[in-house]
Amino acid sequence: MCRDCGCSSQPEDHSDVLLARNDHQAQHNRHHFDHSHTLCINLMGAPGCGKTRMLERMAPELEGLLVVEGDLSGELDAQRMRRVGIPAIQIQTGQACHLDAHMVHEALHQLDDTPRLLIVENVGNLACPADFDLGEHLRVVAVSVTEGDTKPEKYPAIFAGADAVVLTKLDLLPHVRFSVESFWHRVKALNPSAHTFEIGADQDIAPLATWIKNNIT
Amino acid sequence: MCRDCGCSSQPEDHSDVLLARNDHQAQHNRHHFDHSHTLCINLMGAPGCGKTRMLERMAPELEGLLVVEGDLSGELDAQRMRRVGIPAIQIQTGQACHLDAHMVHEALHQLDDTPRLLIVENVGNLACPADFDLGEHLRVVAVSVTEGDTKPEKYPAIFAGADAVVLTKLDLLPHVRFSVESFWHRVKALNPSAHTFEIGADQDIAPLATWIKNNIT
């Protein structure tokens, strides 16, 4: 449950107050990133869609990368990042199903230097992360072909707000029912300007890494 | 975000008040189910883990089944149920990442008769649904082999509270990195008494359907 609410507002404006507090902190985070010339990316997707694997594969190509990992519990993803030479900070959210701007701000206070590139891997969830601005410059949403091609219709907000959508695990396509064409048609109906990428064991990850690098100022 | 909160409590007890209100409604739902001899199951799991497919496959074996489908948006899963002859009610949660007891109660008011078996397919999410009692008698959690074998460590609450855990998409095992042994070891560490099932295109779904039928009083 979203336990990050510390407001004492009236019922009708509860959600708005919570989001306003988050947005205020997110603006602060973004000013901080801009001042330090850090590109911040919010990487979102369902549990097991391949977010961490994507970061492992891009690690050799993304110089100056630091990763913030969001999970309810454990340190597994931060450990995976460190094993491929990427410094990582693990946020444990407890029961919260998403990261918020305050959690990211606290994580930044653990840093001595500001990185050139900060990728925040959000809690695995296609719903709530869409509502919480972390102060990022870009939003990337990952979906695997094993999840089915109708996910944009079921979780429209996260797709509508994405700067890039990455379809993952293309190597499993022969073994699942998934229409790549229908999936992209649904994505484009919600978000015609989203950049799109397809990755898998047999696909080069360089186009995604290059797009990220080209966004670093 | 969890927009289902209508309380005006103080910050420190906000979460507890929200959950207490839900638990009160859940008790009411459970009394209603008991009175009408309805077995209610809360089916949970990540987006695309195979919950709806599981229901489609069990449909011929589960007499008197009614399904309540929870999604942020759309009617896709209810339509899938109706196509295999199962009556279904679709709840659209908007931005809420989980069902709560009030939503299920409202859905029940759409019914003329009470079913012998009610399966509530929750919103695809491994976090928040664990916190919200719907008034169910049994909780079933589904995980696919494509999600990785570490999910119990990252989302412990939903596994700790499950009556049964179903590992799905076993037919994809040759194509992914997943240790079935490690997965069940992690589940059992959190929940030694959970019933366990394995299903996939090549596995019989009858044991799971039989376990469900045996729980109908």
CSV table of C-alpha atoms in Angstrom, one decimal, chain B residues 16-159:
chain,number,residue,atom,x,y,z
B,16,ASP,CA,-4.1,1.8,9.7
B,17,VAL,CA,-7.4,3.6,9.4
B,18,LEU,CA,-7.6,2.8,5.6
B,19,LEU,CA,-6.8,-0.9,6.3
B,20,ALA,CA,-9.3,-1.0,9.2
B,21,ARG,CA,-12.1,0.3,7.0
B,22,ASN,CA,-11.1,-2.3,4.3
B,23,ASP,CA,-11.0,-5.1,6.9
B,24,HIS,CA,-14.4,-4.1,8.2
B,25,GLN,CA,-15.9,-4.4,4.7
B,26,ALA,CA,-13.9,-7.6,4.0
B,27,GLN,CA,-15.5,-9.2,7.1
B,28,HIS,CA,-18.9,-8.2,5.8
B,29,ASN,CA,-18.1,-9.7,2.4
B,30,ARG,CA,-16.9,-13.0,4.1
B,31,HIS,CA,-20.1,-13.3,6.2
B,32,HIS,CA,-22.1,-12.8,3.0
B,33,PHE,CA,-20.1,-15.6,1.2
B,34,ASP,CA,-20.4,-17.9,4.2
B,35,HIS,CA,-24.1,-17.3,4.4
B,36,SER,CA,-24.6,-18.2,0.7
B,37,HIS,CA,-22.1,-21.1,0.8
B,38,THR,CA,-19.9,-19.4,-1.8
B,39,LEU,CA,-16.1,-20.2,-1.8
B,40,CYS,CA,-14.3,-16.9,-2.7
B,41,ILE,CA,-10.7,-17.1,-4.0
B,42,ASN,CA,-8.4,-14.0,-4.4
B,43,LEU,CA,-6.1,-14.8,-7.4
B,44,MET,CA,-3.1,-12.6,-7.5
B,45,GLY,CA,0.1,-12.3,-9.6
B,46,ALA,CA,2.2,-9.9,-11.8
B,47,PRO,CA,0.9,-8.6,-15.1
B,48,GLY,CA,1.1,-11.3,-17.7
B,49,CYS,CA,1.8,-14.2,-15.3
B,50,GLY,CA,-1.0,-16.3,-16.8
B,51,LYS,CA,-3.9,-15.7,-14.3
B,52,THR,CA,-6.6,-15.3,-17.0
B,53,ARG,CA,-5.2,-18.2,-19.0
B,54,MET,CA,-5.3,-20.4,-15.9
B,55,LEU,CA,-9.0,-19.5,-15.4
B,56,GLU,CA,-9.8,-20.2,-19.1
B,57,ARG,CA,-8.2,-23.7,-18.8
B,58,MET,CA,-10.0,-24.5,-15.6
B,59,ALA,CA,-13.4,-23.3,-16.8
B,60,PRO,CA,-14.7,-26.7,-18.0
B,61,GLU,CA,-13.9,-28.2,-14.6
B,62,LEU,CA,-15.3,-25.5,-12.3
B,63,GLU,CA,-19.0,-25.8,-12.2
B,64,GLY,CA,-20.9,-22.7,-10.8
B,65,LEU,CA,-17.9,-20.4,-11.3
B,66,LEU,CA,-18.3,-16.7,-11.5
B,67,VAL,CA,-15.2,-14.4,-12.1
B,68,VAL,CA,-14.7,-10.8,-11.0
B,69,GLU,CA,-11.9,-9.2,-13.0
B,70,GLY,CA,-9.9,-6.3,-11.7
B,71,ASP,CA,-8.0,-4.1,-14.1
B,72,LEU,CA,-7.0,-0.4,-14.2
B,73,SER,CA,-8.8,-0.1,-17.6
B,74,GLY,CA,-10.7,-2.1,-20.2
B,75,GLU,CA,-12.9,-5.2,-20.3
B,76,LEU,CA,-10.5,-7.6,-22.0
B,77,ASP,CA,-10.3,-10.2,-19.3
B,78,ALA,CA,-14.1,-10.3,-18.6
B,79,GLN,CA,-14.6,-10.8,-22.4
B,80,ARG,CA,-12.1,-13.7,-22.3
B,81,MET,CA,-14.0,-15.3,-19.5
B,82,ARG,CA,-17.4,-14.9,-21.3
B,83,ARG,CA,-15.9,-16.5,-24.4
B,84,VAL,CA,-15.3,-19.7,-22.5
B,85,GLY,CA,-18.8,-19.6,-21.0
B,86,ILE,CA,-17.9,-18.2,-17.6
B,87,PRO,CA,-20.0,-15.2,-16.3
B,88,ALA,CA,-17.7,-12.3,-15.4
B,89,ILE,CA,-18.0,-8.9,-13.9
B,90,GLN,CA,-15.2,-6.4,-14.8
B,91,ILE,CA,-14.1,-3.9,-12.2
B,92,GLN,CA,-12.1,-0.9,-13.6
B,93,THR,CA,-10.0,0.5,-10.8
B,94,GLY,CA,-8.8,3.6,-12.7
B,95,GLN,CA,-5.5,4.4,-11.1
B,96,ALA,CA,-5.8,2.0,-8.1
B,97,CYS,CA,-3.2,-0.8,-8.3
B,98,HIS,CA,-5.3,-3.3,-6.4
B,99,LEU,CA,-8.8,-4.3,-5.6
B,100,ASP,CA,-10.3,-3.6,-2.2
B,101,ALA,CA,-13.2,-5.0,-0.3
B,102,HIS,CA,-15.5,-2.1,-1.2
B,103,MET,CA,-15.0,-2.7,-4.9
B,104,VAL,CA,-15.8,-6.4,-4.6
B,105,HIS,CA,-18.9,-5.6,-2.5
B,106,GLU,CA,-20.2,-3.2,-5.2
B,107,ALA,CA,-19.5,-5.9,-7.8
B,108,LEU,CA,-21.5,-8.4,-5.8
B,109,HIS,CA,-24.5,-6.1,-6.0
B,110,GLN,CA,-24.7,-6.7,-9.7
B,111,LEU,CA,-25.5,-10.3,-9.1
B,112,ASP,CA,-29.0,-11.9,-9.1
B,113,ASP,CA,-27.8,-15.2,-7.7
B,114,THR,CA,-24.8,-16.0,-5.5
B,115,PRO,CA,-22.3,-18.4,-7.2
B,116,ARG,CA,-20.9,-21.6,-5.6
B,117,LEU,CA,-17.4,-20.4,-6.5
B,118,LEU,CA,-16.3,-16.8,-6.9
B,119,ILE,CA,-12.7,-16.2,-8.2
B,120,VAL,CA,-11.6,-12.6,-8.0
B,121,GLU,CA,-8.7,-12.0,-10.4
B,122,ASN,CA,-6.9,-9.1,-8.8
B,123,VAL,CA,-5.0,-6.3,-10.7
B,124,GLY,CA,-1.7,-7.6,-12.0
B,125,ASN,CA,0.7,-6.5,-9.2
B,126,LEU,CA,2.8,-8.4,-6.6
B,127,ALA,CA,2.8,-5.6,-4.1
B,128,CYS,CA,-0.4,-3.9,-2.9
B,129,PRO,CA,-2.9,-6.7,-3.4
B,130,ALA,CA,-1.2,-8.5,-0.5
B,131,ASP,CA,-2.4,-5.8,1.9
B,132,PHE,CA,-6.1,-5.8,1.1
B,133,ASP,CA,-8.4,-8.5,2.4
B,134,LEU,CA,-11.3,-8.8,0.0
B,135,GLY,CA,-13.2,-11.2,2.2
B,136,GLU,CA,-11.8,-14.2,0.4
B,137,HIS,CA,-11.4,-17.6,1.9
B,138,LEU,CA,-8.3,-18.5,0.0
B,139,ARG,CA,-5.4,-16.6,-1.6
B,140,VAL,CA,-3.7,-18.0,-4.7
B,141,VAL,CA,-0.5,-16.4,-6.1
B,142,ALA,CA,0.7,-17.1,-9.6
B,143,VAL,CA,4.2,-16.6,-10.9
B,144,SER,CA,5.6,-17.4,-14.3
B,145,VAL,CA,9.0,-18.9,-14.9
B,146,THR,CA,9.8,-15.9,-17.1
B,147,GLU,CA,9.8,-13.6,-14.1
B,148,GLY,CA,12.8,-15.2,-12.5
B,149,ASP,CA,13.2,-17.4,-9.4
B,150,THR,CA,13.9,-14.6,-7.0
B,151,LYS,CA,10.5,-13.0,-6.8
B,152,PRO,CA,9.6,-14.4,-3.4
B,153,GLU,CA,12.6,-12.5,-2.0
B,154,LYS,CA,11.6,-9.3,-3.6
B,155,TYR,CA,7.8,-9.4,-2.8
B,156,PRO,CA,7.7,-11.5,0.4
B,157,ALA,CA,4.3,-10.4,1.8
B,158,ILE,CA,2.2,-11.8,-1.1
B,159,PHE,CA,4.0,-15.2,-0.8
